[in-house]
Coordinates of C-alpha atoms in Angstrom, one line a residue:
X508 CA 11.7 -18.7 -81.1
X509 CA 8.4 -19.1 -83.5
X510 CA 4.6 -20.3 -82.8
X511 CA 3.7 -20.8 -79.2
X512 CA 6.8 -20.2 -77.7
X513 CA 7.1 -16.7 -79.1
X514 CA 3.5 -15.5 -77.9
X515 CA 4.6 -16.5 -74.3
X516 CA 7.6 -14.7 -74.2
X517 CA 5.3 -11.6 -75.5
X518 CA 2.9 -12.1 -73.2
X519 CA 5.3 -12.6 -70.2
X520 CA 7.1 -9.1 -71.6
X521 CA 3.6 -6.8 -72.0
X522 CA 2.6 -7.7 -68.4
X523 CA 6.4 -6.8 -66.2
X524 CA 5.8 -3.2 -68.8
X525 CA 2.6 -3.1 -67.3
X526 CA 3.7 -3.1 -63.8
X527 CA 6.5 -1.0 -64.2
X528 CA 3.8 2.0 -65.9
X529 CA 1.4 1.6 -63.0
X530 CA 4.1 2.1 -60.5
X531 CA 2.5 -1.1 -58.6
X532 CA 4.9 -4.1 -57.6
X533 CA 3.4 -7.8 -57.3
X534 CA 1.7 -8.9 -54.3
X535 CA 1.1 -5.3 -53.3
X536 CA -2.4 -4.0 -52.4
X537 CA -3.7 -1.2 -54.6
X538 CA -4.5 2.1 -53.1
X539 CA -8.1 1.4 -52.9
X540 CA -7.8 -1.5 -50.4
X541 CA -6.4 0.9 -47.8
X542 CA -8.8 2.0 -45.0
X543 CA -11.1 4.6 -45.8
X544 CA -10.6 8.2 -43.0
X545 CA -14.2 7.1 -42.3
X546 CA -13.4 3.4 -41.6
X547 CA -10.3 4.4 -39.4
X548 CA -12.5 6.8 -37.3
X549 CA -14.4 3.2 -35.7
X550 CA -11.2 1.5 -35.2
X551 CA -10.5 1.1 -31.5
X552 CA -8.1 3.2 -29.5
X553 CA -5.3 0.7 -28.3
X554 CA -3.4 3.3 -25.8
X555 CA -4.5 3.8 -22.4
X556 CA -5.2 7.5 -21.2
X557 CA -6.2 5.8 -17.2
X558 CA -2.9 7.0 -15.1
X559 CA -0.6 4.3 -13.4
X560 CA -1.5 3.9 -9.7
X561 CA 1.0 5.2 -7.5
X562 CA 2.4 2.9 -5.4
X563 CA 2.5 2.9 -1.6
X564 CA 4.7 4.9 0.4
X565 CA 6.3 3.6 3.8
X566 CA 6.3 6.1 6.4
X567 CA 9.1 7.9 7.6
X568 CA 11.3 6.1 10.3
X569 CA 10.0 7.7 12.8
X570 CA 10.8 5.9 16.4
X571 CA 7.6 5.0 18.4
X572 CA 8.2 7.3 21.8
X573 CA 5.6 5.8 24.5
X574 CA 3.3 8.2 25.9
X575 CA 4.9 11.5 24.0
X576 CA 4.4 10.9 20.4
X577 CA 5.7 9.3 17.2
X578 CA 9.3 10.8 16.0
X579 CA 8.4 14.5 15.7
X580 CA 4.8 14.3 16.0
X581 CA 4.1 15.0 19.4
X582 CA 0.6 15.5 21.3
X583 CA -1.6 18.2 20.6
X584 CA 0.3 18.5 17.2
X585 CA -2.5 20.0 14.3
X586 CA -3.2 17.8 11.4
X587 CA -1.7 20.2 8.9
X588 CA 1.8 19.7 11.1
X589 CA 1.5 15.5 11.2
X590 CA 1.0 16.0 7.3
X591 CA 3.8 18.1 7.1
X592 CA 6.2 15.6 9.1
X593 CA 4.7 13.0 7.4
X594 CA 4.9 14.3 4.3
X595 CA 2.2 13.2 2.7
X596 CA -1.7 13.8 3.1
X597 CA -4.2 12.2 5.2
X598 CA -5.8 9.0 3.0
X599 CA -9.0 9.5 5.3
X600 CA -9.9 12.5 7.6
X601 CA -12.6 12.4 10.0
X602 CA -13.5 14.8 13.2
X603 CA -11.8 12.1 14.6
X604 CA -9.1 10.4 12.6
X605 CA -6.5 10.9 9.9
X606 CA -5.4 7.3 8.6
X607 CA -2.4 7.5 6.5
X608 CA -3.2 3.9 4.8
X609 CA -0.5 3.6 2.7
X610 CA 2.1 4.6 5.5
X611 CA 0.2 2.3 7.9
X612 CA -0.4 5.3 10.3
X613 CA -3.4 6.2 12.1
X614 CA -3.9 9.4 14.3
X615 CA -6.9 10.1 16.6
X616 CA -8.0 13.8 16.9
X617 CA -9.7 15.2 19.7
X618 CA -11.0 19.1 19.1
X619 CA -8.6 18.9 16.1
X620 CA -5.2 18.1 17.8
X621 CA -3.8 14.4 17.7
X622 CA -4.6 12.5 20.9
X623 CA -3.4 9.0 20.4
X624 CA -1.4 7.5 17.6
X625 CA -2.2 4.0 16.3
X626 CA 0.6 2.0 13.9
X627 CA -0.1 -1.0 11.9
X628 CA 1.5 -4.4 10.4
X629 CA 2.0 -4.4 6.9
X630 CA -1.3 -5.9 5.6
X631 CA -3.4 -5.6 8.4
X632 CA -6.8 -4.6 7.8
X633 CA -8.5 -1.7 7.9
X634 CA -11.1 -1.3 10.7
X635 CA -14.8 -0.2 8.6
X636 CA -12.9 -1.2 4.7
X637 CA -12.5 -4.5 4.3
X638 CA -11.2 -4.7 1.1
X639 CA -7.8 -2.2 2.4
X640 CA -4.8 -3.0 4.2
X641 CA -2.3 -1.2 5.8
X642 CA 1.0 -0.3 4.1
X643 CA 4.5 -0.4 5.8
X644 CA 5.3 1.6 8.7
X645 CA 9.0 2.2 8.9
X646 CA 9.8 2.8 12.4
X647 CA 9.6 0.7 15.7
X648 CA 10.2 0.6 19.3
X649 CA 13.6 1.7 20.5
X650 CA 16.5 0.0 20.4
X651 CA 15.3 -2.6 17.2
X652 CA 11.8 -3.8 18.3
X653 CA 9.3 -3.8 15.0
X654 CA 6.1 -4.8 14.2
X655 CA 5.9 -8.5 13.1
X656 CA 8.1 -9.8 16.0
X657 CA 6.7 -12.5 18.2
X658 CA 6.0 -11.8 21.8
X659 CA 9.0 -13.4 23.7
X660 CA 11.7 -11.2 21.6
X661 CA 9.1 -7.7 22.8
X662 CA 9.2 -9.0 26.5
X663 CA 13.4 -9.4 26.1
X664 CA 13.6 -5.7 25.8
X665 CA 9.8 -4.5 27.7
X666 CA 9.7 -6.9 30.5
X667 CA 6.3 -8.5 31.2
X668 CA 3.8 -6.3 30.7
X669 CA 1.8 -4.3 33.7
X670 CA -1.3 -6.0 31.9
X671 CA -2.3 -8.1 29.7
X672 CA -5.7 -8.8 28.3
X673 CA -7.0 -12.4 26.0
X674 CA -9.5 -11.9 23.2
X675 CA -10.9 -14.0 21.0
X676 CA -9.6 -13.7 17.8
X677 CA -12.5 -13.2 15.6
X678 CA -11.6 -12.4 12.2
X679 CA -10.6 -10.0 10.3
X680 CA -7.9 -9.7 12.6
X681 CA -7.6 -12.6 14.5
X682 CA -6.6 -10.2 17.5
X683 CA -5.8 -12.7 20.6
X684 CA -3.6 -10.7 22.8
X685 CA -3.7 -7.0 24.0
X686 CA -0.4 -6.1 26.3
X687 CA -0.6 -2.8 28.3
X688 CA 2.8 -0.9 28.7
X689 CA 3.1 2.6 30.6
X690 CA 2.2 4.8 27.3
X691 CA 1.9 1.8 24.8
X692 CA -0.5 -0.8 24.0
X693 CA 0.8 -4.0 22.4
X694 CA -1.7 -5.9 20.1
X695 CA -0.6 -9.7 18.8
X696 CA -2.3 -10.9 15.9
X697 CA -2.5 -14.8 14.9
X698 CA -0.3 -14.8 11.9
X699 CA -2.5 -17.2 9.4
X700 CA 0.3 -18.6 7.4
X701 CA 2.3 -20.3 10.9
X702 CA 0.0 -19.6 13.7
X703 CA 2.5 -17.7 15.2
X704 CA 2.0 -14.7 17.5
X705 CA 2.9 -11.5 15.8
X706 CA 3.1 -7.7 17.0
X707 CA 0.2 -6.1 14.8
X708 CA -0.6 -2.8 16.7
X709 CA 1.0 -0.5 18.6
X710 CA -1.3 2.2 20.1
X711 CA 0.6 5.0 21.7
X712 CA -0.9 7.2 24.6
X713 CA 0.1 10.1 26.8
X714 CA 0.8 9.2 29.9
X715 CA -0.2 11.5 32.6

């Protein structure tokens, strides 16, 4: 090889030596273009340090027991013992109430000792929040009745009931039927999706 040829094939062999020495390979970004400690300092922090919500909790199955209590949790029972039985805390505690949202469970205190027990359909609102809902409760009415049946299949097992009240059904509830049973109060709720009749609320009394 001679004349122009030559000088290319020097050229060509000076710049892979030159490569080699700087310990750089082609189409690799020198040192310097890396991020400065100072730069990396402003970069946003991708991970999250907010902890994952805990999901809901049904309730224990606990069988609705008219006019004596709900599964263990009798009348006159303390709020440290329906939280024990429970087995979880009260969501919301007032001088008169622990609600147990997630578990769809309400109690009413009177001097500190439950006095009436209130159960809720899955999604029901919460009387005073209006942006919670119940969560599932678990149990039911013995043998198999449950909240979300219709009103002919509580009757089958209940008989009629010894009253019955009409309401309007204003929202949120849409509350249209209240049926009184000796120790239990029967709430039907217009389900919005079929217009169907649907146990939403069990209240459980003492009887006397």
């Amino acid at each position: 090889m001679s004349g122009p040829t030559t000088a290319f094939a020097l050229g060509l062999l000076l710049a892979v030596t030159g490569l080699a020495g700087s310990g750089c390979k082609p189409n690799q970004p020198s040192p310097s273009a890396a991020p400065s400690a100072a730069a990396s300092a402003l970069l946003p922090v991708v991970a999250s340090t907010r902890p994952t919500p805990t999901p809901p909790r049904p309730s224990p199955p606990f069988v609705i027991d008219a006019g004596r209590g709900l599964g263990p949790i009798r009348f006159g029972a303390t709020q440290a013992t329906v939280e024990r039985l429970m087995s979880r805390p009260c969501d919301v505690v007032t001088p008169t109430r622990c609600q147990m949202i997630s578990g769809g469970v309400e109690f009413e205190l009177t001097a500190g000792v439950v006095s009436a027990i209130n159960v809720y359909h899955a999604d029901r609102p919460v009387e005073g929040s209006a942006d919670r809902t119940y969560g599932m409760f678990s149990g039911g009415i013995p043998p198999d009745l449950r909240l979300g049946m219709v009103p002919d299949a509580i009757e089958e097992v209940l008989g009629k009931a010894t009253k019955t009240e009409t309401l309007d059904g204003s929202p949120p509830n849409l509350t249209v039927r209240r049926d009184h049973y000796p120790g239990l109060v029967l709430e039907y709720d217009v389900n919005p999706k079929n217009k169907r009749l649907i146990l939403s609320r069990v209240h459980i009394e003492k009887t006397k």
